[in-house]
Amino acid sequence: MGASGSPIRGAYDLVESGGGDRGDLEPRSQPRGARPALKFAAALGAVLALAALLAVAVPAARSRATPNGESLLIRTGEGPVECDGCLNRGQPPIPRYQFDLAQHKLYIGGKNLGKGVVALPQKLGGGVTLTDLETGRTLSSLWYSNYGDYGAIPHHIISFPSENPYNEFEFINSCQGGLNTHLYRLANVDPHPPAATNIYRLRYDGNTLMIAENVSDSTGLGLGVHTSINPATAEEYAVSDGQKDVWAMFDRRSTFVKVAFRYDWEGNTPHNLKTNWIKGGKLTITRIYPDKETGKFDMLGSKGNKIDVELAPMSEGELEDGKTPGSARESTVAADGFVFHPSGKWGAEIIRMLGGAVLHNLTDPSYSPLSFLSFNFDTPGQVPVSKVNDDTWEVRVDYVGSPGHELGWTPDGTKFMMMNNLRENSVGLFDTSSDNPADWKKLGVIKDPLWKGMYPNPFHMGFSHDSKKAYFVVLRPPPERSNLMIVDLTTFHIIKEIQGITQDMQSIATTMDGKFLLIITGGFQRFASGLFVLDIDTDEPLGFIPAPGGHHDLAVVPRTVSDMKYTRAICM
Ligand SMILES: *[C@@H]1O[C@H](CO)[C@@H](O)[C@H](O)[C@H]1NC(C)=O
Ligand SMILES: *[C@@H]1O[C@H](CO)[C@@H](O)[C@H](O)[C@H]1NC(C)=O
């Protein structure tokens, strides 16, 4: 608004009409009670003239830049308050200046994390928030219920690269739904929650978050678990669902489903769930297609679910014990995540119930499966798949030592590991340094003497950017607190363990400069949550950035395609 209709003259009009980098510097004081109108006008003329000179001569001296590069005006009040009825009539010019965010950064344990944006899906909170790591501000939030999805459990997340995430970036968020809210032993939850289970592509435009595309609606695929982006190109992304045992690869630009696979198990002891997986059987891998008429799959919401709830950590045993409800429990393998080799040439779908992963050849246009990798201590490392026809492959697995829960490559692609949870309680490792996967060999397992029985157990993984150190969250049952273990990947020795940090520590990320490790904590949807920060140089904890909502995943926005190997495109 200009000043013409304003009772407080001069407060704004000079800013508008003058524009530019003029500015008087520090707040000034005027003698109280004086009528400074004329004097002020004269002084103002001088200030304006001086400012104009300064603007031409040394503009830098009078304007500073904000983190976003906007110029920072420092303004004073330009005129006295003159209106007749004003109580503050005659007060001296009002000191005004622009708040400078760059001067008010967030320090955690004495350190500022630098520029970077982290996207946090809030599981039972039903939304996603974006946190500026440099200042601690929440940049934007989105809650799916406002758009008509009342059952969304925002679950996993991965971001495409952006040179300046403060201006713009895009990410994928997979959401679960249905009875998965019943996993947390909350009192009086909705007995019939909406089936939900949708994939969304979200965009931040520098101001607000918006749903750029409802990927499930475009494709007919309701998949709600891990999502990852091909780190070699950032042009395709995978989403999996372990209740359906399906994963699909989507073209980033067109959302065209390039391939989709389903995995089904036939145990050697089909009428005995307890031994259904342990005593071996046959894994069938099927390439599935959309309906020819509609061009879409028929897997929205809970359609295609074999089990009614996902297998939460350590619930593989509940499936064996017959405690997990579902219509096709015996064929379930909990294929709920696809990770990429950093080269983008290979990718692997986790097969949790079998303690392994199916390796797919991504240079092959049909993304055909190559072999089954078993990470258990005393099983054969690689089992080749046999082709039945163009869309069907089989693997025979004789014995399963332990189911597994997380899978991932190091950023340099030389090591591939999986958490053998539940029974074996170890981390199985492959050497994947050869360019020919047929040469990949199981090295063995890393084990802590404390990992006895089911808990504590190694859970999510992360890596230093030089691939020399691995970070394992060590899970203990709630309300006990989880630990963080640091492992030297050159010697496989455990460097140290920081115990009792907080309940339910989950996925790990790093800042893109490689200096800080970030672990999101979900509080099992009811205990403490936050974003835990560790200094990677010293491996000492710095503290928590507040993050309410109960999270299971996080995505620091990568700057370039080559940063993608520092995201959870390669590990869980
Ligand atoms: C996304 O699409 C699915 C399937 O059509 C629908 O059930 C869901 O409500 C949609 N979500 C939003 C936010 O519109
Ligand atoms: C992967 O697929 C490509 C293209 O079909 C093929 O040339 C290559 O030999 C395959 N790799 C392996 C290890 O089978």
Coordinates of C-alpha atoms and ligand atoms in Angstrom, one line a residue:
M1 CA 0.0 0.0 0.0
G2 CA 1.1 3.5 -0.8
A3 CA 1.0 6.2 1.9
S4 CA -1.7 8.4 0.3
G5 CA -4.6 6.9 2.2
S6 CA -2.7 6.1 5.2
P7 CA -3.0 8.1 8.4
I8 CA 0.6 7.3 9.2
R9 CA 2.4 9.3 6.5
G10 CA 5.8 8.5 5.3
A11 CA 6.0 5.1 6.8
Y12 CA 5.9 3.1 3.7
D13 CA 5.9 5.4 0.6
L14 CA 9.6 6.2 0.6
V15 CA 10.4 2.5 0.6
E16 CA 8.2 2.0 -2.4
S17 CA 9.0 5.1 -4.4
G18 CA 12.6 5.2 -3.5
G19 CA 13.3 1.5 -4.0
G20 CA 16.8 0.4 -4.5
D21 CA 19.5 -0.2 -2.0
R22 CA 19.0 3.0 -0.1
G23 CA 19.0 2.7 3.6
D24 CA 20.0 4.4 6.7
L25 CA 21.9 2.1 8.5
E26 CA 21.3 2.2 12.3
P27 CA 18.1 3.2 14.1
R28 CA 18.4 6.9 15.0
S29 CA 16.9 8.7 17.8
Q30 CA 15.3 12.1 17.5
P31 CA 14.9 14.6 20.3
R32 CA 11.6 13.8 21.9
G33 CA 8.7 16.2 21.5
A34 CA 10.3 18.2 18.6
R35 CA 8.3 19.0 15.4
P36 CA 10.8 17.5 13.1
A37 CA 8.8 17.8 9.8
L38 CA 10.8 20.4 8.1
K39 CA 14.1 19.4 9.5
F40 CA 13.2 15.9 8.6
A41 CA 12.4 16.8 5.0
A42 CA 15.7 18.5 4.7
A43 CA 17.6 15.7 6.4
L44 CA 15.8 13.3 4.3
G45 CA 16.8 15.0 1.1
A46 CA 20.4 14.8 2.2
V47 CA 20.0 11.2 3.2
L48 CA 18.4 10.4 -0.2
A49 CA 21.2 12.2 -2.1
L50 CA 23.8 10.4 -0.1
A51 CA 22.1 7.1 -0.4
A52 CA 21.8 7.6 -4.2
L53 CA 25.5 8.3 -4.3
L54 CA 26.3 5.3 -2.2
A55 CA 24.0 3.1 -4.3
V56 CA 26.0 4.1 -7.3
A57 CA 29.4 4.2 -5.8
V58 CA 29.5 1.4 -3.2
P59 CA 26.2 -0.5 -3.3
A60 CA 27.8 -3.4 -1.6
A61 CA 28.4 -1.4 1.5
R62 CA 24.7 -0.7 2.0
S63 CA 23.1 -4.1 1.1
R64 CA 23.8 -7.5 2.3
A65 CA 22.7 -10.7 0.8
T66 CA 20.4 -13.3 2.5
P67 CA 21.0 -17.0 2.1
N68 CA 18.7 -17.0 -0.9
G69 CA 20.6 -14.1 -2.5
E70 CA 17.9 -11.5 -2.0
S71 CA 19.3 -8.1 -1.2
L72 CA 18.8 -7.1 2.4
L73 CA 17.4 -3.6 2.9
I74 CA 18.0 -1.9 6.1
R75 CA 15.3 0.7 6.6
T76 CA 14.5 3.3 9.1
G77 CA 11.2 5.1 9.7
E78 CA 11.1 7.8 7.1
G79 CA 8.8 10.3 8.7
P80 CA 7.2 11.4 11.9
V81 CA 3.7 10.3 12.8
E82 CA 1.6 13.3 12.0
C83 CA -2.1 12.4 12.0
D84 CA -4.3 14.5 14.3
G85 CA -5.9 11.7 16.3
C86 CA -2.9 9.5 16.6
L87 CA -1.8 8.8 20.1
N88 CA 1.8 8.4 18.9
R89 CA 1.7 11.7 17.0
G90 CA 5.1 13.3 16.8
Q91 CA 7.1 10.2 17.6
P92 CA 10.4 10.1 16.0
P93 CA 11.0 8.1 12.8
I94 CA 10.5 4.4 13.5
P95 CA 13.6 2.2 13.4
R96 CA 13.1 -0.7 11.0
Y97 CA 15.4 -3.3 9.7
Q98 CA 15.2 -6.6 7.9
F99 CA 15.6 -9.8 9.9
D100 CA 18.7 -11.5 8.7
L101 CA 18.2 -15.3 8.9
A102 CA 21.9 -15.8 8.1
Q103 CA 22.7 -14.3 11.5
H104 CA 20.4 -16.7 13.3
K105 CA 21.5 -20.2 12.3
L106 CA 20.8 -23.4 14.2
Y107 CA 23.6 -24.8 16.2
I108 CA 23.5 -28.4 17.4
G109 CA 26.2 -29.4 19.8
G110 CA 28.0 -26.2 18.7
K111 CA 27.9 -26.9 15.0
N112 CA 25.9 -25.6 12.2
L113 CA 25.0 -28.2 9.6
G114 CA 25.2 -25.8 6.6
K115 CA 22.9 -25.6 3.7
G116 CA 20.6 -28.5 3.1
V117 CA 17.0 -29.5 3.2
V118 CA 15.7 -32.7 4.7
A119 CA 12.2 -34.1 3.9
L120 CA 10.5 -36.0 6.7
P121 CA 7.4 -38.2 6.2
Q122 CA 5.5 -38.5 9.4
K123 CA 4.0 -41.9 9.3
L124 CA 0.9 -41.8 11.6
G125 CA 1.1 -38.0 11.4
G126 CA -0.2 -38.3 7.8
G127 CA 2.0 -35.6 6.4
V128 CA 5.5 -34.5 5.1
T129 CA 7.5 -31.6 6.4
L130 CA 10.7 -30.0 5.0
T131 CA 13.3 -28.9 7.5
D132 CA 16.1 -26.4 6.6
L133 CA 19.2 -27.9 8.3
E134 CA 20.9 -24.5 8.4
T135 CA 18.3 -22.7 10.4
G136 CA 16.0 -25.3 11.8
R137 CA 13.0 -23.7 10.1
T138 CA 10.2 -26.0 8.7
L139 CA 10.1 -24.7 5.1
S140 CA 6.7 -26.3 4.3
S141 CA 4.3 -29.0 5.3
L142 CA 1.7 -31.1 3.5
W143 CA -1.0 -33.3 5.1
Y144 CA -2.6 -35.8 2.7
S145 CA -6.0 -35.7 4.5
N146 CA -6.5 -32.2 3.1
Y147 CA -6.4 -33.7 -0.4
G148 CA -8.8 -36.5 0.4
D149 CA -6.4 -39.3 1.4
Y150 CA -7.5 -39.9 4.9
G151 CA -5.6 -43.1 5.5
A152 CA -2.1 -42.1 4.4
I153 CA 0.8 -43.4 6.5
P154 CA 3.6 -41.4 4.8
H155 CA 6.3 -44.1 4.9
H156 CA 9.4 -43.9 2.6
I157 CA 10.9 -41.1 0.7
I158 CA 13.6 -40.2 -1.8
S159 CA 14.5 -36.9 -3.4
F160 CA 15.6 -36.1 -6.9
P161 CA 18.7 -33.9 -7.1
S162 CA 18.4 -30.1 -7.1
E163 CA 21.1 -27.5 -7.3
N164 CA 19.2 -25.3 -5.0
P165 CA 16.6 -27.1 -2.9
Y166 CA 15.5 -23.8 -1.3
N167 CA 14.1 -22.9 -4.7
E168 CA 12.8 -26.1 -6.0
F169 CA 13.0 -29.9 -5.7
E170 CA 10.9 -33.0 -6.3
F171 CA 10.6 -36.2 -4.4
I172 CA 8.7 -39.5 -4.1
N173 CA 6.8 -40.4 -1.0
S174 CA 5.2 -43.9 -0.7
C175 CA 2.4 -44.2 1.8
Q176 CA 0.9 -47.2 3.5
G177 CA -2.6 -47.5 4.7
G178 CA -5.2 -49.9 6.0
L179 CA -4.5 -52.0 9.1
N180 CA -0.9 -50.9 9.4
T181 CA -2.1 -48.3 12.0
H182 CA -2.9 -51.4 14.2
L183 CA 0.8 -52.3 14.5
Y184 CA 1.6 -49.8 17.2
R185 CA -0.7 -51.0 20.0
L186 CA -2.4 -47.7 20.3
A187 CA -5.6 -47.7 22.3
N188 CA -9.0 -47.2 20.5
V189 CA -7.6 -46.7 16.9
D190 CA -10.1 -46.7 14.0
P191 CA -10.9 -50.4 13.5
H192 CA -11.5 -49.9 9.8
P193 CA -9.0 -47.4 8.5
P194 CA -9.1 -46.6 4.7
A195 CA -7.0 -48.9 2.5
A196 CA -5.0 -45.9 1.2
T197 CA -1.5 -47.2 0.1
N198 CA -0.5 -44.6 -2.5
I199 CA 2.6 -43.3 -4.2
Y200 CA 2.9 -39.5 -4.6
R201 CA 5.4 -37.3 -6.4
L202 CA 5.7 -34.1 -4.4
R203 CA 7.2 -30.7 -5.4
Y204 CA 8.5 -27.9 -3.4
D205 CA 8.5 -24.6 -5.4
G206 CA 10.5 -22.5 -2.9
N207 CA 7.4 -21.5 -1.0
T208 CA 5.0 -24.5 -0.6
L209 CA 4.8 -28.2 -1.0
M210 CA 2.3 -29.6 -3.4
I211 CA 1.2 -32.9 -4.8
A212 CA 2.6 -32.9 -8.3
E213 CA 1.2 -36.3 -9.2
N214 CA -0.8 -39.1 -7.7
V215 CA 1.4 -41.9 -9.1
S216 CA -0.9 -44.6 -7.9
D217 CA -3.8 -43.0 -9.7
S218 CA -1.8 -42.7 -12.9
T219 CA -0.6 -46.4 -12.8
G220 CA -3.1 -48.4 -10.7
L221 CA -0.2 -49.4 -8.4
G222 CA -0.7 -49.0 -4.7
L223 CA 2.7 -49.6 -3.3
G224 CA 3.6 -48.4 0.2
V225 CA 7.1 -49.3 1.2
H226 CA 10.7 -48.5 0.2
T227 CA 11.4 -46.2 -2.7
S228 CA 14.7 -45.5 -4.4
I229 CA 16.0 -43.6 -7.4
N230 CA 18.5 -44.9 -10.0
P231 CA 21.7 -43.1 -8.8
A232 CA 23.3 -43.2 -12.2
T233 CA 20.7 -41.1 -14.0
A234 CA 18.0 -40.0 -11.5
E235 CA 15.6 -40.6 -14.3
E236 CA 13.8 -43.7 -12.9
Y237 CA 12.6 -44.8 -9.5
A238 CA 11.5 -48.0 -7.9
V239 CA 8.8 -48.5 -5.3
S240 CA 8.1 -51.8 -3.5
D241 CA 5.4 -53.3 -1.3
G242 CA 6.0 -56.3 1.0
Q243 CA 2.3 -57.0 1.6
K244 CA 1.9 -57.6 -2.2
D245 CA 5.5 -58.8 -2.9
V246 CA 5.6 -56.4 -5.9
W247 CA 8.0 -53.7 -7.1
A248 CA 7.8 -51.5 -10.1
M249 CA 10.2 -49.2 -11.9
F250 CA 8.7 -45.8 -13.0
D251 CA 10.1 -43.5 -15.6
R252 CA 10.6 -40.1 -13.8
R253 CA 9.3 -37.9 -16.7
S254 CA 6.3 -39.9 -17.9
T255 CA 5.5 -42.1 -14.9
F256 CA 5.4 -45.0 -17.4
V257 CA 5.8 -48.3 -15.6
K258 CA 8.9 -49.7 -17.2
V259 CA 8.7 -53.1 -15.5
A260 CA 6.9 -54.6 -12.5
F261 CA 7.8 -57.9 -10.8
R262 CA 6.0 -60.1 -8.3
Y263 CA 7.7 -62.8 -6.1
D264 CA 5.8 -65.9 -4.8
W265 CA 7.0 -68.6 -2.5
E266 CA 6.1 -72.3 -2.4
G267 CA 7.6 -73.9 0.7
N268 CA 8.6 -77.5 0.8
T269 CA 6.4 -77.9 3.9
P270 CA 3.3 -75.9 2.7
H271 CA 1.0 -77.0 5.5
N272 CA 3.4 -75.9 8.3
L273 CA 3.9 -72.2 8.4
K274 CA 6.5 -72.6 11.1
T275 CA 8.9 -74.4 8.7
N276 CA 7.4 -73.0 5.5
W277 CA 10.5 -70.8 4.8
I278 CA 13.2 -72.4 7.0
K279 CA 13.0 -75.7 5.2
G280 CA 13.3 -74.2 1.8
G281 CA 11.2 -74.2 -1.3
K282 CA 10.8 -72.4 -4.6
L283 CA 10.8 -68.7 -5.3
T284 CA 9.0 -67.7 -8.5
I285 CA 9.7 -64.3 -10.0
T286 CA 7.0 -63.1 -12.4
R287 CA 7.0 -60.0 -14.6
I288 CA 3.5 -58.5 -14.4
Y289 CA 1.8 -56.2 -16.8
P290 CA -1.0 -53.6 -16.7
D291 CA -4.4 -54.4 -18.1
K292 CA -4.4 -54.0 -21.9
E293 CA -7.6 -52.1 -22.0
T294 CA -7.0 -49.5 -19.2
G295 CA -3.2 -49.4 -19.4
K296 CA -3.2 -49.6 -15.6
F297 CA -2.5 -52.3 -13.0
D298 CA -5.3 -53.4 -10.7
M299 CA -3.5 -53.0 -7.4
L300 CA -4.8 -49.9 -5.7
G301 CA -5.2 -49.8 -2.0
S302 CA -5.2 -53.3 -0.4
K303 CA -5.8 -55.1 -3.7
G304 CA -3.2 -57.7 -4.2
N305 CA -2.2 -57.9 -0.5
K306 CA -1.1 -61.3 0.7
I307 CA -0.9 -60.2 4.3
D308 CA -3.1 -57.6 6.0
V309 CA -0.2 -55.7 7.8
E310 CA 3.4 -55.3 6.9
L311 CA 6.1 -57.3 8.7
A312 CA 7.4 -54.8 11.2
P313 CA 10.9 -55.3 12.5
M314 CA 11.2 -58.8 13.9
S315 CA 7.6 -59.7 12.9
E316 CA 8.9 -62.3 10.4
G317 CA 8.7 -64.7 13.3
E318 CA 5.0 -63.8 13.8
L319 CA 4.3 -64.7 10.2
E320 CA 6.0 -68.1 10.9
D321 CA 3.9 -68.4 14.1
G322 CA 0.7 -67.8 12.1
K323 CA 0.0 -64.6 14.0
T324 CA 0.0 -62.3 10.9
P325 CA -3.4 -62.2 9.2
G326 CA -3.7 -62.5 5.5
S327 CA -5.2 -64.4 2.5
A328 CA -1.9 -65.7 1.1
R329 CA 0.5 -65.9 4.0
E330 CA 2.4 -69.0 2.9
S331 CA 3.4 -67.4 -0.4
T332 CA 4.6 -64.2 1.2
V333 CA 8.3 -63.3 1.1
A334 CA 8.1 -59.6 2.3
A335 CA 9.7 -58.1 -0.8
D336 CA 9.5 -54.6 0.4
G337 CA 12.5 -52.7 -0.9
F338 CA 14.6 -52.2 -4.1
V339 CA 18.2 -50.8 -3.8
F340 CA 20.5 -49.8 -6.6
H341 CA 24.2 -50.5 -7.1
P342 CA 25.8 -47.0 -7.3
S343 CA 26.7 -47.7 -10.9
G344 CA 23.0 -48.1 -11.7
K345 CA 23.8 -51.3 -13.6
W346 CA 22.4 -53.6 -10.9
G347 CA 19.6 -53.5 -8.5
A348 CA 18.3 -55.9 -5.9
E349 CA 14.9 -56.6 -4.4
I350 CA 15.0 -57.7 -0.7
I351 CA 13.4 -61.0 0.0
R352 CA 13.1 -60.7 3.7
M353 CA 11.6 -64.1 4.6
L354 CA 14.5 -65.8 2.8
G355 CA 17.3 -63.7 4.2
G356 CA 18.4 -62.6 0.8
A357 CA 17.8 -60.5 -2.3
V358 CA 17.1 -61.1 -6.0
L359 CA 19.6 -59.3 -8.2
H360 CA 18.3 -57.7 -11.4
N361 CA 20.2 -56.7 -14.5
L362 CA 19.3 -53.1 -15.1
T363 CA 21.3 -52.8 -18.4
D364 CA 18.9 -55.4 -19.8
P365 CA 15.7 -53.7 -21.1
S366 CA 13.5 -56.3 -19.3
Y367 CA 15.5 -55.8 -16.0
S368 CA 15.7 -59.6 -15.9
P369 CA 16.7 -61.3 -12.6
L370 CA 20.2 -62.8 -12.5
S371 CA 20.5 -64.6 -9.2
F372 CA 19.5 -64.9 -5.6
L373 CA 22.0 -63.7 -3.0
S374 CA 21.8 -65.2 0.5
F375 CA 23.4 -63.3 3.3
N376 CA 23.0 -65.9 6.0
F377 CA 26.0 -67.4 7.7
D378 CA 25.9 -71.0 6.4
T379 CA 24.0 -70.8 3.1
P380 CA 25.4 -70.8 -0.5
G381 CA 26.1 -67.1 -1.4
Q382 CA 24.6 -67.0 -4.9
V383 CA 22.0 -69.2 -6.4
P384 CA 21.3 -68.7 -10.1
V385 CA 17.8 -68.1 -11.3
S386 CA 16.4 -70.4 -14.0
K387 CA 14.3 -69.0 -16.8
V388 CA 10.9 -70.6 -17.3
N389 CA 9.7 -68.3 -20.0
D390 CA 10.1 -64.6 -21.0
D391 CA 8.2 -63.5 -17.9
T392 CA 8.9 -66.2 -15.4
W393 CA 12.0 -67.3 -13.5
E394 CA 12.6 -69.7 -10.6
V395 CA 15.1 -70.1 -7.7
R396 CA 15.3 -73.1 -5.5
V397 CA 16.4 -72.2 -1.9
D398 CA 17.2 -75.3 0.3
Y399 CA 17.4 -73.7 3.7
V400 CA 16.9 -70.3 5.4
G401 CA 19.0 -69.6 8.4
S402 CA 17.3 -66.3 9.3
P403 CA 15.1 -63.7 7.7
G404 CA 16.6 -60.3 7.1
H405 CA 15.4 -56.7 7.3
E406 CA 17.7 -54.2 5.6
L407 CA 19.9 -54.3 2.5
G408 CA 22.4 -52.0 1.0
W409 CA 25.6 -51.2 -0.9
T410 CA 28.4 -48.9 0.2
P411 CA 28.6 -45.6 -1.9
D412 CA 31.7 -47.0 -3.7
G413 CA 29.7 -50.1 -4.7
T414 CA 32.4 -52.6 -3.4
K415 CA 30.4 -54.1 -0.5
F416 CA 26.8 -55.3 -0.3
M417 CA 25.3 -56.2 3.1
M418 CA 22.1 -57.3 4.7
M419 CA 20.9 -57.5 8.3
N420 CA 20.2 -61.1 9.2
N421 CA 17.7 -60.4 12.0
L422 CA 15.5 -62.6 14.1
R423 CA 17.5 -65.8 14.5
E424 CA 21.1 -65.3 13.2
N425 CA 21.4 -61.7 14.4
S426 CA 24.4 -60.7 12.3
V427 CA 25.3 -58.5 9.3
G428 CA 26.1 -60.6 6.2
L429 CA 28.5 -59.1 3.6
F430 CA 29.4 -59.6 0.0
D431 CA 32.4 -58.4 -1.9
T432 CA 30.8 -56.7 -5.0
S433 CA 33.9 -55.0 -6.3
S434 CA 34.0 -57.0 -9.6
D435 CA 32.2 -55.7 -12.6
N436 CA 30.8 -59.2 -13.2
P437 CA 28.2 -60.1 -10.6
A438 CA 29.0 -63.8 -11.2
D439 CA 32.3 -63.1 -9.3
W440 CA 30.5 -61.6 -6.2
K441 CA 31.4 -63.6 -3.2
K442 CA 30.0 -63.8 0.3
L443 CA 32.7 -62.6 2.7
G444 CA 31.0 -63.7 5.9
V445 CA 29.2 -61.9 8.7
I446 CA 29.9 -59.2 11.3
K447 CA 28.7 -60.1 14.8
D448 CA 28.7 -58.4 18.2
P449 CA 28.8 -60.7 21.2
L450 CA 25.8 -58.8 22.5
W451 CA 23.6 -59.8 19.6
K452 CA 22.1 -62.8 21.1
G453 CA 18.5 -64.0 20.5
M454 CA 16.3 -61.5 18.8
Y455 CA 17.4 -58.2 20.5
P456 CA 19.4 -56.1 20.3
N457 CA 19.9 -56.5 16.6
P458 CA 21.5 -54.5 13.7
F459 CA 18.9 -52.5 11.9
H460 CA 19.2 -49.6 9.4
M461 CA 22.6 -48.8 7.8
G462 CA 24.5 -45.7 6.6
F463 CA 28.0 -45.0 5.4
S464 CA 30.7 -42.3 5.4
H465 CA 31.1 -40.9 1.9
D466 CA 34.5 -42.5 1.6
S467 CA 32.9 -45.9 2.2
K468 CA 35.3 -46.7 5.0
K469 CA 32.9 -46.6 7.9
A470 CA 29.5 -48.1 8.3
Y471 CA 26.9 -47.0 10.8
F472 CA 24.4 -49.5 12.1
V473 CA 21.4 -48.6 14.2
V474 CA 21.1 -51.3 16.8
L475 CA 17.5 -51.8 17.7
R476 CA 16.2 -52.7 21.2
P477 CA 12.5 -53.3 21.8
P478 CA 10.5 -50.2 23.0
P479 CA 10.5 -48.5 25.3
E480 CA 14.2 -49.4 25.5
R481 CA 16.5 -47.1 23.6
S482 CA 18.4 -47.9 20.5
N483 CA 22.2 -47.8 20.0
L484 CA 24.5 -46.6 17.2
M485 CA 27.4 -48.9 16.1
I486 CA 30.3 -47.7 14.0
V487 CA 32.2 -50.3 12.0
D488 CA 35.5 -50.0 10.2
L489 CA 34.8 -51.5 6.7
T490 CA 38.5 -51.9 6.0
T491 CA 39.1 -54.2 8.9
F492 CA 35.4 -55.2 9.7
H493 CA 36.1 -54.3 13.3
I494 CA 33.5 -52.6 15.4
I495 CA 35.0 -49.2 16.3
K496 CA 32.5 -48.4 19.0
E497 CA 28.9 -48.4 20.1
I498 CA 27.0 -45.4 21.5
Q499 CA 24.2 -46.9 23.6
G500 CA 20.8 -45.8 24.8
I501 CA 20.3 -42.9 22.4
T502 CA 16.5 -42.9 22.0
Q503 CA 13.6 -45.2 21.2
D504 CA 13.2 -46.5 17.7
M505 CA 16.1 -45.1 15.7
Q506 CA 15.4 -45.6 12.0
S507 CA 16.8 -44.7 8.7
I508 CA 20.2 -43.0 8.3
A509 CA 21.2 -40.2 5.9
T510 CA 24.2 -37.8 5.6
T511 CA 24.5 -34.2 4.8
M512 CA 25.7 -33.8 1.2
D513 CA 29.1 -32.5 2.3
G514 CA 29.6 -35.8 4.1
K515 CA 30.2 -34.1 7.4
F516 CA 27.2 -35.1 9.4
L517 CA 25.2 -38.3 9.9
L518 CA 21.5 -37.9 10.5
I519 CA 19.3 -40.6 12.0
I520 CA 15.5 -40.1 12.0
T521 CA 13.8 -41.5 15.0
G522 CA 10.2 -42.6 15.0
G523 CA 9.4 -43.4 18.6
F524 CA 7.4 -46.4 17.5
Q525 CA 4.7 -43.7 16.8
R526 CA 4.3 -43.0 20.4
F527 CA 7.6 -42.4 22.2
A528 CA 10.2 -39.6 21.7
S529 CA 11.1 -38.6 18.1
G530 CA 13.6 -36.3 16.5
L531 CA 16.5 -36.0 14.1
F532 CA 19.7 -37.3 15.7
V533 CA 22.9 -35.7 14.5
L534 CA 26.5 -37.1 14.7
D535 CA 29.7 -35.5 13.6
I536 CA 31.3 -38.0 11.1
D537 CA 34.8 -36.7 11.7
T538 CA 34.9 -37.4 15.4
D539 CA 32.0 -39.9 15.5
E540 CA 30.7 -38.0 18.5
P541 CA 26.9 -37.2 18.9
L542 CA 25.9 -33.6 18.6
G543 CA 22.2 -33.8 19.6
F544 CA 18.7 -33.7 18.2
I545 CA 16.9 -31.4 15.8
P546 CA 13.3 -31.3 16.9
A547 CA 11.0 -33.4 14.6
P548 CA 7.6 -34.3 15.9
G549 CA 5.5 -36.8 14.0
G550 CA 7.1 -40.2 14.4
H551 CA 9.2 -40.8 11.3
H552 CA 10.5 -43.9 9.7
D553 CA 12.5 -42.3 6.8
L554 CA 14.2 -39.1 5.7
A555 CA 15.7 -37.7 2.6
V556 CA 18.4 -35.0 2.4
V557 CA 18.0 -33.4 -1.0
P558 CA 21.1 -34.3 -3.2
R559 CA 22.7 -31.5 -5.2
T560 CA 23.6 -33.4 -8.3
V561 CA 23.1 -36.8 -9.8
S562 CA 26.5 -37.9 -8.5
D563 CA 25.3 -37.1 -5.0
M564 CA 22.6 -39.8 -5.4
K565 CA 25.0 -42.4 -4.2
Y566 CA 25.0 -40.7 -0.8
T567 CA 21.3 -41.1 -0.5
R568 CA 19.2 -44.2 0.4
A569 CA 19.0 -45.0 -3.3
I570 CA 21.6 -47.6 -2.5
C571 CA 20.7 -48.8 1.0
M572 CA 17.9 -49.0 3.5
Ligands
LIG1 C1 -4.7 -41.0 -5.3 O1 -5.3 -41.9 -6.1 C2 -5.9 -43.0 -5.4 C3 -6.4 -44.0 -6.5 O2 -7.2 -43.3 -7.4 C4 -7.0 -42.4 -4.5 O3 -7.7 -43.4 -3.8 C5 -6.5 -41.4 -3.6 O4 -7.5 -40.8 -2.8 C6 -5.7 -40.3 -4.4 N1 -5.1 -39.4 -3.5 C7 -5.3 -38.1 -3.5 C8 -4.6 -37.3 -2.5 O5 -6.1 -37.6 -4.3
LIG2 C1 22.8 -57.8 -18.6 O1 22.0 -57.5 -19.7 C2 22.8 -57.0 -20.8 C3 21.8 -56.6 -21.9 O2 20.9 -57.7 -22.2 C4 23.7 -58.2 -21.3 O3 24.5 -57.7 -22.3 C5 24.6 -58.5 -20.1 O4 25.4 -59.7 -20.4 C6 23.7 -58.9 -18.9 N1 24.6 -59.1 -17.7 C7 24.7 -60.3 -17.1 C8 25.7 -60.4 -16.0 O5 24.0 -61.2 -17.5

